[in-house]
Amino acid sequence: MKSALRQSMAWLHTWVGLLLSWILFFIFLTGTLGYFDDELDDWMTPETPVFNVSVEEAMPVVKRFVDKNKLDNYSVRFPVERSQPFLTISYRDENNKRQRVNLNPSTGEALTLRATAGGQTLYRMHYRLRYMPKMVAYYIVGVATMFMFLALITGVVIHKKIFKEFFTFRKGKKPTAWLDGHNLMSVMSLPFHFMITFTGFLLLLYSLMPLIMNAHYGAGKEGKDAFYKEYFNRTSVEKSGVYQSSLDIDKLLSIGQKAMDNKSVAWMSLSHLNDANSQFEIGSVHQTLSDSRDKWVFDANTGKLLDEQVGHESSKSFYYVLRSLHEGLFASTSLRWLYFLTGLFGTAMIASGMVLWTVKRRSKSIKEGGGSFGYRFTEGLNLGCLLGLPSGIAVYLLANRLLPLDFSARAAAEANSLFLTWGTISLLAVVMALLKKADAAWFKLTYLAGVLFASVPVVNALTTNLGFFYALISKNWVFVFVDLICTLVSIICITLAIYLQKLFSKECQESKAVQQRVLTRTQA
Amino acid sequence: MMIELLTLFMMLHGFTLLLLAMPKYNKQVLAFPKKNKKLEQVFKHTGALLVFVSVAISIFYKGIGVGIAWSCALVTLAGTVLSVTFSMNSNKVAMVLVYLPTKLFGGINVKTSAFLLTIYLMITLLILL
């Protein structure tokens, strides 16, 4: 009975894993890179200087800009956290259109950044996908997440010696090495995989399960807006039209800082200056798991505290904790690296599962002279996904440096270059696999990925003044690490390609020798 | 940074003791006494205690949520480093990780685990005080 259950679970694990592995690989890889989305943004806008300015030092620039443009409604984000490298002021212009300017916090000079998809697009791709409506993407990602959950649970059920084989890794023996590698990467970071899958699903909660929300607030956009406004305490007031003098912004900031009890200020906003309904809001930097969007609301005319949203009621606190765990917003640099590492483990777990599917059926397919159409097609898809997506990411980074700066659709072209590369490589891989040339495709495409990643630091050094050595001397760690990681990936790919080339040529010689022996015996 | 390093090494040594407590792995290590059930039991309990203390320190210093996230990440890092290096050269890895107590007590024995436990608890106390 137990054995039958395990067998059926193994079947489910194999096919559930394989069916959604391509989309899961995409979600995991882009999501993992998303842990450094802000750093990638910095890398993709090399003209942005690094600022080290406090809120107090940036305030004269804010006041100058507000006075010059006679702003009544505006919000300011200070350059105090990794997601905010410069001073940003958002406001509505005389035509009531939203405007946003990025300023040098020391001089007030407007920063003109190149148009780029940046790290944010790469990060958003892992749940928004690309080239499809938002809701369709959410449903696809939701289904993939459920399949991932199923694959994790069935994986635990079939792994009967989960503790005894915790440290097992038998290198060298081909199918067992892949199986051990797959198990190692799954079991070691199992808590992370469960957490990331569960919390990922929960983040799509309002889109995938809207019925309860609709029942209480009504269907459609209005109902949704009403729910978000109430649940997330969005504060907005209408202008009264009655004149009342507002306090000076410096005074309001100082009142806000006192109320924040020594927490660092991340942003502030002022609405309806010199109006009876004028409001001032201030928010803190994200530092712990559950302090998401802590904010304090004041009457801007009297300085009276109107609302304090610190911590949340249990259900919302639970949601914020899970969201923070998923996105790693609270993480320090070292923990962010560990998040990145475990994310890579998840990606490698999926990749090794895909390779394992091929390796298990390989000897049979060699005996059959190349295997069935289904086997070859699946191997081609696996190949295209495993090597096409990383190559696409390398091209995405290269496109940022090589596309002309005045090109109007620059950001979209960067994203398109990723998918174009991925699509081309996948097509090539499938065609080669169908023509029974999958072995050649494996090592040639691995070489290609290696060369593409190796060219990222070279092109960066040629097109910017932030090459590796200059970045190292000026302690610009983002540029140093991007160069280092691209070089490391390139070395891994090229080493792997050389290994695969040798392995396949040895296998080919052995297979020919066997065929020769059979032929000789038949003739004899 | 001290706490991060302490918990990482504590977990690495905890996992080493857990690994050496299993006959499947300890028979690959030449210096490990053969078929010594008592030693395996001691290593198992000490290893588990070191891992537990490492998680407790993380939670104490970083709070429940961040502490658990840290511990999960450290399990991944320490477990993988140990598994992969152990598959390459089990003797050397085991000897590097228990080098000092082995030199002091002339081989792998019960004192090895007592030594590691004492050293880590002392460092923890020093940091706490």
XYZ file of C-alpha atoms in Angstrom:
653
model
C 0.000 0.000 0.000
C 2.792 2.385 1.091
C 4.851 1.507 -1.949
C 1.865 2.082 -4.255
C 1.274 5.491 -2.682
C 4.927 6.410 -3.100
C 4.916 5.224 -6.701
C 1.835 7.234 -7.563
C 3.353 10.265 -5.817
C 6.587 9.793 -7.789
C 4.566 9.729 -11.022
C 2.697 12.867 -9.992
C 5.942 14.586 -8.933
C 7.612 13.799 -12.271
C 4.812 14.979 -14.509
C 3.583 17.920 -12.414
C 7.202 19.049 -12.179
C 7.878 18.668 -15.880
C 4.658 20.255 -17.146
C 5.140 23.515 -15.301
C 8.932 23.421 -15.029
C 9.502 25.867 -17.894
C 7.319 28.596 -16.411
C 8.539 27.825 -12.870
C 12.151 28.132 -14.015
C 11.333 31.557 -15.455
C 9.504 32.641 -12.280
C 12.284 31.442 -9.970
C 15.189 32.865 -11.969
C 13.675 36.317 -12.540
C 12.329 36.376 -8.972
C 15.761 35.509 -7.585
C 17.362 38.317 -9.578
C 14.574 40.514 -8.192
C 16.222 40.379 -4.748
C 18.722 42.795 -6.280
C 16.227 44.765 -8.395
C 17.275 48.145 -7.018
C 20.951 47.337 -7.483
C 20.223 46.292 -11.084
C 18.372 49.592 -11.548
C 21.546 51.373 -10.438
C 23.675 49.280 -12.796
C 21.342 49.978 -15.686
C 21.493 53.735 -15.098
C 25.266 54.216 -14.817
C 24.963 57.991 -15.077
C 23.396 58.162 -11.575
C 25.947 59.249 -8.986
C 25.914 57.666 -5.512
C 24.470 60.102 -2.944
C 25.038 59.999 0.771
C 22.736 62.722 2.044
C 20.516 62.879 5.143
C 16.891 64.085 5.228
C 17.931 67.378 6.847
C 20.579 67.989 4.185
C 18.072 67.332 1.385
C 15.356 69.612 2.820
C 16.713 72.939 1.366
C 16.536 71.382 -2.127
C 12.935 70.262 -1.494
C 11.914 73.727 -0.276
C 13.571 75.439 -3.238
C 11.789 73.164 -5.696
C 8.396 73.529 -3.972
C 8.661 77.342 -3.811
C 9.841 77.613 -7.407
C 6.972 75.515 -8.746
C 4.396 76.829 -6.228
C 3.271 73.294 -5.294
C 0.206 72.699 -3.107
C 0.181 68.887 -3.281
C 3.381 66.911 -3.371
C 5.211 63.944 -1.931
C 8.924 63.496 -1.391
C 11.016 60.334 -1.185
C 14.418 60.801 0.435
C 17.576 58.947 -0.661
C 17.879 56.957 2.555
C 17.263 53.361 1.463
C 18.494 51.067 -1.305
C 15.314 51.437 -3.351
C 15.691 55.216 -3.483
C 19.101 56.354 -4.740
C 18.098 60.010 -5.332
C 15.595 62.601 -4.169
C 12.229 62.160 -5.885
C 9.409 64.712 -5.802
C 5.977 63.753 -7.151
C 3.313 66.398 -7.709
C 0.374 67.442 -9.866
C 1.006 70.194 -12.404
C -1.391 73.012 -13.369
C -3.220 70.608 -15.721
C -3.689 68.174 -12.792
C -1.336 65.682 -14.425
C 0.970 63.588 -12.227
C 4.608 64.555 -12.567
C 7.748 63.100 -11.027
C 11.256 64.532 -10.942
C 14.476 62.962 -9.728
C 16.869 65.471 -8.172
C 20.404 65.586 -6.904
C 19.713 65.915 -3.133
C 22.744 68.158 -2.595
C 22.467 70.623 -5.495
C 18.843 70.282 -6.682
C 20.003 69.596 -10.231
C 17.471 67.489 -12.191
C 18.824 64.051 -13.047
C 18.251 62.837 -16.579
C 18.428 59.069 -16.510
C 18.495 56.829 -19.558
C 15.225 55.076 -20.344
C 15.635 51.513 -19.143
C 13.516 48.538 -18.196
C 15.904 48.121 -15.263
C 15.854 45.579 -12.484
C 12.203 46.385 -11.762
C 10.971 44.973 -15.083
C 13.022 41.829 -14.575
C 11.586 41.478 -11.068
C 7.996 42.206 -12.149
C 8.236 39.614 -14.899
C 8.227 36.867 -12.288
C 4.561 37.535 -11.478
C 3.348 39.792 -14.317
C 5.031 37.741 -17.076
C 5.091 39.714 -20.333
C 3.000 40.376 -23.452
C -0.316 39.441 -21.831
C -3.055 41.047 -19.730
C -2.314 41.335 -16.023
C -5.098 39.016 -14.896
C -4.146 36.275 -17.373
C -0.566 36.447 -16.080
C -1.787 36.252 -12.479
C -3.862 33.155 -13.242
C -0.955 31.442 -15.026
C 1.430 32.258 -12.175
C -1.221 31.163 -9.644
C -1.646 27.775 -11.332
C 2.152 27.366 -11.578
C 2.424 28.162 -7.859
C -0.160 25.514 -7.001
C 1.694 22.969 -9.144
C 4.929 23.923 -7.388
C 3.261 23.314 -4.030
C 2.059 19.935 -5.250
C 5.533 19.054 -6.539
C 7.050 20.011 -3.164
C 4.571 17.940 -1.162
C 4.863 14.884 -3.433
C 8.653 15.323 -3.388
C 8.683 15.093 0.427
C 6.376 12.023 0.359
C 8.539 10.086 -2.123
C 11.786 10.983 -0.388
C 11.527 8.329 2.315
C 15.002 8.838 3.833
C 14.802 12.615 3.958
C 16.943 12.941 7.115
C 19.321 10.034 6.527
C 20.135 11.296 3.069
C 20.306 14.920 4.117
C 24.014 15.088 3.255
C 24.078 12.620 0.345
C 25.768 13.764 -2.810
C 27.350 11.019 -4.941
C 29.278 12.882 -7.601
C 30.411 11.142 -10.758
C 27.705 8.493 -11.172
C 25.512 10.166 -13.775
C 21.817 9.611 -12.966
C 22.417 9.328 -9.200
C 24.538 12.487 -9.175
C 21.692 14.414 -10.816
C 19.165 12.839 -8.440
C 21.350 13.640 -5.412
C 21.918 17.165 -6.699
C 18.164 17.620 -7.163
C 17.453 16.216 -3.679
C 20.236 18.210 -2.059
C 19.021 21.495 -3.486
C 15.418 20.672 -2.596
C 15.960 19.412 0.947
C 18.569 21.944 2.075
C 16.359 24.890 1.241
C 13.007 23.157 1.752
C 11.772 25.721 4.339
C 12.563 28.488 1.835
C 10.765 26.680 -0.992
C 7.638 26.154 1.094
C 7.743 29.725 2.359
C 8.302 31.304 -1.058
C 5.575 29.219 -2.696
C 2.994 29.767 0.012
C 3.664 33.490 0.393
C 3.802 33.915 -3.388
C 0.354 32.413 -3.646
C -0.895 34.635 -0.853
C 0.337 37.781 -2.610
C -2.036 36.996 -5.461
C -4.872 36.386 -3.012
C -7.002 39.399 -3.963
C -6.732 38.586 -7.662
C -7.197 34.804 -7.486
C -9.910 34.724 -4.826
C -11.888 37.959 -5.155
C -15.354 36.561 -4.322
C -15.393 37.431 -0.615
C -14.115 40.924 -1.384
C -16.736 41.302 -4.135
C -19.527 40.086 -1.838
C -18.779 42.831 0.703
C -17.626 45.719 -1.472
C -19.222 44.987 -4.828
C -17.724 43.700 -8.046
C -15.660 45.734 -10.478
C -13.087 48.463 -10.069
C -15.190 50.569 -7.670
C -15.605 47.692 -5.227
C -11.931 46.889 -5.420
C -10.946 50.519 -4.816
C -13.310 50.748 -1.834
C -11.796 47.592 -0.335
C -8.184 48.745 -0.806
C -8.980 52.178 0.624
C -10.509 50.696 3.762
C -8.183 47.746 4.280
C -4.920 49.550 3.558
C -5.995 52.768 5.347
C -5.446 54.994 2.357
C -5.916 58.517 3.589
C -7.157 61.154 1.201
C -9.069 64.370 1.866
C -10.882 66.768 -0.406
C -9.872 70.409 -0.555
C -12.299 72.588 1.467
C -11.620 75.848 -0.381
C -11.392 77.690 2.964
C -8.078 79.454 3.461
C -6.066 78.541 6.521
C -2.342 79.067 6.857
C -0.277 75.848 7.029
C 2.789 75.360 9.201
C 6.240 75.588 7.675
C 7.401 72.282 6.162
C 10.515 72.201 8.414
C 8.303 72.549 11.464
C 6.006 69.768 10.219
C 8.983 67.507 9.565
C 10.311 68.073 13.062
C 6.852 67.313 14.589
C 6.684 64.161 12.459
C 10.155 62.981 13.493
C 9.248 63.388 17.156
C 6.123 61.267 16.686
C 8.132 58.613 14.838
C 10.213 57.968 17.925
C 13.677 57.973 16.287
C 12.669 55.897 13.263
C 14.296 57.023 9.995
C 12.142 59.096 7.629
C 11.718 57.502 4.181
C 9.072 59.794 2.707
C 6.671 62.667 3.447
C 3.733 64.246 1.664
C 1.718 67.415 1.936
C -1.771 67.850 0.545
C -3.760 71.082 0.059
C -1.287 73.638 1.375
C -2.932 76.625 3.098
C -6.383 74.999 3.115
C -8.559 74.135 6.123
C -8.191 70.432 5.177
C -4.417 70.502 4.702
C -2.710 67.235 5.742
C 0.875 66.193 6.295
C 1.965 62.529 6.211
C 5.308 60.990 7.055
C 6.508 57.385 6.698
C 9.386 55.306 8.029
C 12.069 53.140 6.439
C 11.203 49.432 6.175
C 13.345 47.726 8.799
C 11.525 44.785 10.336
C 9.225 42.086 9.046
C 5.909 43.693 9.904
C 6.469 47.469 9.853
C 5.364 47.827 6.252
C 3.952 51.234 5.466
C 4.080 52.629 8.997
C 2.875 56.185 8.706
C 1.742 59.178 10.745
C -0.890 61.678 9.581
C -1.023 65.272 10.907
C -3.176 68.336 10.482
C -0.721 70.509 8.528
C -2.227 73.710 9.971
C -1.994 72.859 13.659
C 0.524 69.978 13.761
C -2.037 67.804 15.568
C -1.592 64.050 15.117
C -4.702 62.758 13.296
C -3.794 59.120 12.695
C -0.951 56.781 13.557
C -0.647 53.569 11.544
C 2.093 51.690 13.375
C 1.812 47.922 13.354
C -1.455 46.455 12.207
C -4.343 44.375 13.381
C -3.540 40.671 13.315
C -4.880 39.739 9.842
C -3.117 42.608 8.116
C 0.033 42.089 10.173
C 0.016 38.419 9.082
C -0.307 39.511 5.451
C 2.537 42.024 5.771
C 4.841 39.521 7.508
C 4.290 36.974 4.736
C 4.743 39.625 2.064
C 7.966 40.844 3.664
C 9.226 37.265 3.936
C 8.556 36.724 0.236
C 10.088 39.959 -0.975
C 12.880 40.129 1.615
C 12.193 43.851 2.094
C 13.500 43.811 5.652
C 16.702 41.946 4.757
C 20.141 43.353 5.415
C 22.774 42.956 2.690
C 24.102 39.654 4.064
C 20.620 38.161 4.448
C 19.737 39.428 0.959
C 22.695 37.458 -0.397
C 21.450 34.375 1.434
C 17.978 34.955 -0.044
C 19.647 35.177 -3.438
C 21.547 31.951 -2.787
C 18.445 30.027 -1.712
C 16.574 31.465 -4.714
C 19.334 30.140 -6.947
C 18.951 26.781 -5.205
C 15.261 26.799 -6.084
C 16.115 27.606 -9.696
C 18.778 24.891 -9.718
C 16.300 22.432 -8.171
C 13.894 23.006 -11.059
C 16.723 22.901 -13.615
C 18.169 19.675 -12.187
C 14.671 18.157 -12.222
C 14.407 18.973 -15.941
C 17.845 17.507 -16.648
C 17.016 14.461 -14.523
C 13.941 13.772 -16.662
C 16.192 13.723 -19.745
C 19.078 11.782 -18.147
C 16.751 9.016 -16.900
C 15.469 8.404 -20.413
C 18.775 8.976 -22.193
C 20.234 5.449 -22.301
C 16.924 4.089 -23.600
C 16.773 6.789 -26.259
C 20.387 6.070 -27.383
C 19.479 2.402 -27.763
C 16.448 3.366 -29.835
C 18.601 5.555 -32.063
C 17.575 8.950 -30.727
C 14.343 8.358 -28.844
C 10.711 9.119 -29.589
C 9.418 12.437 -30.957
C 8.024 13.327 -27.516
C 11.365 12.723 -25.809
C 13.293 14.775 -28.362
C 10.754 17.622 -28.302
C 10.777 17.767 -24.489
C 14.585 17.657 -24.408
C 14.644 20.548 -26.895
C 12.239 22.573 -24.743
C 14.261 21.824 -21.595
C 17.411 22.864 -23.392
C 15.862 26.040 -24.756
C 14.559 27.010 -21.338
C 17.685 26.174 -19.328
C 20.118 27.920 -21.666
C 17.846 30.361 -23.508
C 16.624 32.296 -20.480
C 20.073 32.918 -18.923
C 21.380 33.921 -22.372
C 18.387 36.248 -22.711
C 19.237 37.878 -19.377
C 22.834 38.445 -20.552
C 21.495 40.053 -23.752
C 19.084 42.168 -21.646
C 22.090 43.602 -19.775
C 24.072 44.062 -22.994
C 21.121 45.820 -24.680
C 21.130 48.377 -21.869
C 24.675 49.350 -22.780
C 24.464 49.023 -26.564
C 21.084 50.551 -27.537
C 21.300 54.258 -28.491
C 20.443 56.539 -25.568
C 18.007 58.621 -27.627
C 16.097 55.565 -28.886
C 12.461 56.282 -28.038
C 11.338 52.735 -27.136
C 14.552 51.887 -25.338
C 13.033 50.268 -22.220
C 10.674 48.065 -24.230
C 13.487 47.115 -26.617
C 15.594 45.888 -23.682
C 12.803 43.597 -22.518
C 12.128 42.475 -26.104
C 15.796 41.572 -26.546
C 15.500 39.130 -23.649
C 12.517 37.315 -25.114
C 13.860 37.448 -28.649
C 17.063 35.726 -27.537
C 15.192 33.197 -25.439
C 12.759 32.448 -28.281
C 15.505 32.090 -30.888
C 17.581 29.782 -28.695
C 14.525 27.692 -27.799
C 13.594 27.326 -31.461
C 17.145 26.350 -32.334
C 17.278 23.863 -29.455
C 13.973 22.200 -30.408
C 14.969 21.948 -34.077
C 18.369 20.474 -33.186
C 16.799 18.020 -30.732
C 14.240 16.915 -33.329
C 17.094 16.421 -35.830
C 18.764 14.192 -33.191
C 21.538 16.731 -32.615
C 20.639 17.524 -28.999
C 24.140 16.642 -27.735
C 25.722 19.259 -29.975
C 23.019 21.745 -28.969
C 23.776 21.210 -25.248
C 27.422 22.170 -25.384
C 27.203 24.751 -28.207
C 24.439 26.691 -26.496
C 26.288 26.448 -23.177
C 29.332 27.967 -24.891
C 27.089 30.709 -26.292
C 25.686 31.519 -22.829
C 29.258 31.640 -21.465
C 30.404 34.025 -24.197
C 27.360 36.294 -23.704
C 27.959 36.574 -19.966
C 31.696 37.142 -20.495
C 30.925 40.065 -22.798
C 28.836 41.932 -20.173
C 31.833 43.247 -18.136
C 33.762 43.962 -21.354
C 30.924 45.954 -22.957
C 30.296 47.733 -19.640
C 33.947 48.810 -19.452
C 33.877 50.007 -23.072
C 30.628 51.963 -22.872
C 30.778 53.509 -19.381
C 33.484 54.932 -17.172
C 32.619 52.336 -14.517
C 34.703 49.377 -15.639
C 35.670 46.745 -13.073
C 38.907 48.341 -11.828
C 37.529 51.881 -11.713
C 34.439 50.620 -9.861
C 36.690 48.724 -7.447
C 38.831 51.812 -6.739
C 35.764 54.039 -6.315
C 34.115 51.317 -4.141
C 31.065 51.134 -6.391
C 30.151 47.624 -5.227
C 27.087 47.229 -7.450
C 29.235 47.465 -10.581
C 31.973 45.311 -9.058
C 29.564 42.519 -8.157
C 27.643 42.564 -11.448
C 30.966 42.185 -13.278
C 32.125 39.459 -10.904
C 28.890 37.471 -11.108
C 28.753 37.683 -14.915
C 32.385 36.500 -15.078
C 31.655 33.653 -12.658
C 28.583 32.523 -14.630
C 30.636 32.709 -17.812
C 33.427 30.530 -16.320
C 30.852 27.993 -15.072
C 29.161 27.842 -18.494
C 32.399 27.437 -20.438
C 33.732 24.768 -18.028
C 30.409 22.933 -18.285
C 30.456 23.183 -22.079
C 33.983 21.694 -22.246
C 32.909 18.878 -19.892
C 29.755 18.161 -21.914
C 31.667 18.169 -25.205
C 34.148 15.595 -23.855
C 31.373 13.498 -22.290
C 29.227 13.370 -25.417
C 32.190 12.628 -27.682
C 33.187 9.724 -25.361
C 29.592 8.423 -25.369
C 29.460 8.726 -29.147
C 32.714 6.755 -29.541
C 31.474 4.050 -27.146
C 28.163 3.819 -29.011
C 29.978 3.522 -32.357
C 32.253 0.810 -30.939
C 29.216 -1.168 -29.726
C 27.541 -0.821 -33.132
C 30.770 -1.930 -34.837
C 30.995 -5.006 -32.606
C 27.370 -5.928 -33.299
C 27.969 -5.469 -37.040
C 31.127 -7.617 -36.952
C 29.323 -10.368 -35.031
C 26.400 -10.292 -37.492
C 28.759 -10.504 -40.449
C 30.705 -13.339 -38.786
C 28.587 40.400 12.024
C 29.914 38.491 15.063
C 26.547 36.882 15.651
C 26.168 35.901 11.990
C 29.608 34.259 11.957
C 29.056 32.560 15.298
C 25.713 31.078 14.229
C 27.134 29.987 10.875
C 30.074 28.147 12.425
C 27.898 26.721 15.179
C 25.527 25.330 12.556
C 28.396 24.010 10.460
C 29.844 22.143 13.445
C 26.389 20.991 14.530
C 25.783 19.506 11.089
C 29.249 17.919 11.090
C 28.467 16.144 14.356
C 25.050 15.059 13.034
C 26.691 13.767 9.872
C 29.336 11.858 11.839
C 26.584 10.390 14.005
C 25.227 8.436 11.021
C 26.967 5.118 10.181
C 26.311 5.760 6.482
C 28.686 8.721 6.579
C 31.046 8.025 9.487
C 32.300 4.780 7.940
C 33.879 6.955 5.217
C 35.985 8.740 7.843
C 39.069 6.703 8.732
C 39.676 8.422 12.092
C 36.134 7.703 13.346
C 35.932 4.720 15.732
C 33.999 1.899 14.061
C 30.605 0.731 15.333
C 30.643 2.962 18.394
C 26.923 3.404 19.096
C 27.486 5.456 22.223
C 29.706 7.947 20.414
C 27.173 8.212 17.601
C 24.437 8.973 20.144
C 26.554 11.655 21.839
C 27.416 13.264 18.500
C 23.760 13.195 17.450
C 22.573 14.959 20.605
C 25.419 17.486 20.665
C 24.939 18.248 16.964
C 21.214 18.794 17.448
C 21.917 20.985 20.491
C 24.403 23.151 18.563
C 21.916 23.630 15.695
C 19.163 24.437 18.204
C 21.341 26.958 20.081
C 22.375 28.540 16.762
C 18.703 29.038 15.798
C 17.900 30.322 19.313
C 20.712 32.908 19.154
C 19.498 34.103 15.726
C 15.942 34.495 17.016
C 17.104 36.184 20.228
C 19.207 38.754 18.376
C 17.110 39.365 15.275
C 13.547 38.721 16.404
C 11.322 35.761 15.514
C 10.667 36.447 11.832
C 14.109 37.643 10.771
C 15.762 35.034 13.031
C 13.857 32.183 11.401
C 14.628 33.554 7.924
C 18.318 33.739 8.890
C 18.343 30.222 10.270
C 16.677 28.770 7.146
C 19.250 30.505 4.964
C 22.112 29.292 7.165
C 20.811 25.686 7.068
C 20.912 25.921 3.254
C 24.401 27.389 3.176
C 26.023 25.206 5.853
C 24.271 22.001 4.732
C 25.250 22.457 1.097
C 28.854 23.399 1.792
C 29.204 20.358 4.057
C 27.475 17.903 1.680
C 29.385 18.949 -1.417
C 32.807 19.143 0.263
C 32.171 15.865 2.127
C 31.425 14.115 -1.178
C 34.771 15.360 -2.507
C 36.966 14.312 0.392
C 35.157 12.978 3.441
C 38.308 12.422 5.531
C 39.768 15.869 5.045
C 36.461 17.666 5.611
C 35.760 15.758 8.811
C 39.312 16.306 10.041
C 39.311 20.038 9.212
C 36.091 20.536 11.157
C 37.163 18.580 14.227
C 40.903 19.328 13.918
C 41.453 21.082 17.231
C 39.652 18.616 19.530
C 41.256 15.695 17.678
C 44.713 17.162 18.232
C 43.930 17.864 21.889
C 42.387 14.494 22.739
C 44.295 12.264 20.327
C 41.340 11.217 18.133
C 37.614 11.525 17.598
C 35.836 10.645 20.844
C 33.195 11.891 23.261
C 35.494 14.733 24.331
C 35.337 16.126 20.757
C 31.675 16.984 21.106
C 32.122 18.201 24.697
C 34.931 20.488 23.542
C 32.909 22.002 20.679
C 29.893 22.498 22.895
C 31.930 24.174 25.652
C 33.777 26.460 23.239
C 30.593 27.642 21.528
C 28.695 28.165 24.762
C 31.617 30.171 26.123
C 31.769 32.383 23.033
C 27.996 32.898 23.222
C 28.235 33.881 26.882
C 31.108 36.251 26.139
C 29.064 37.979 23.443
C 25.963 38.112 25.637
C 27.869 39.628 28.526
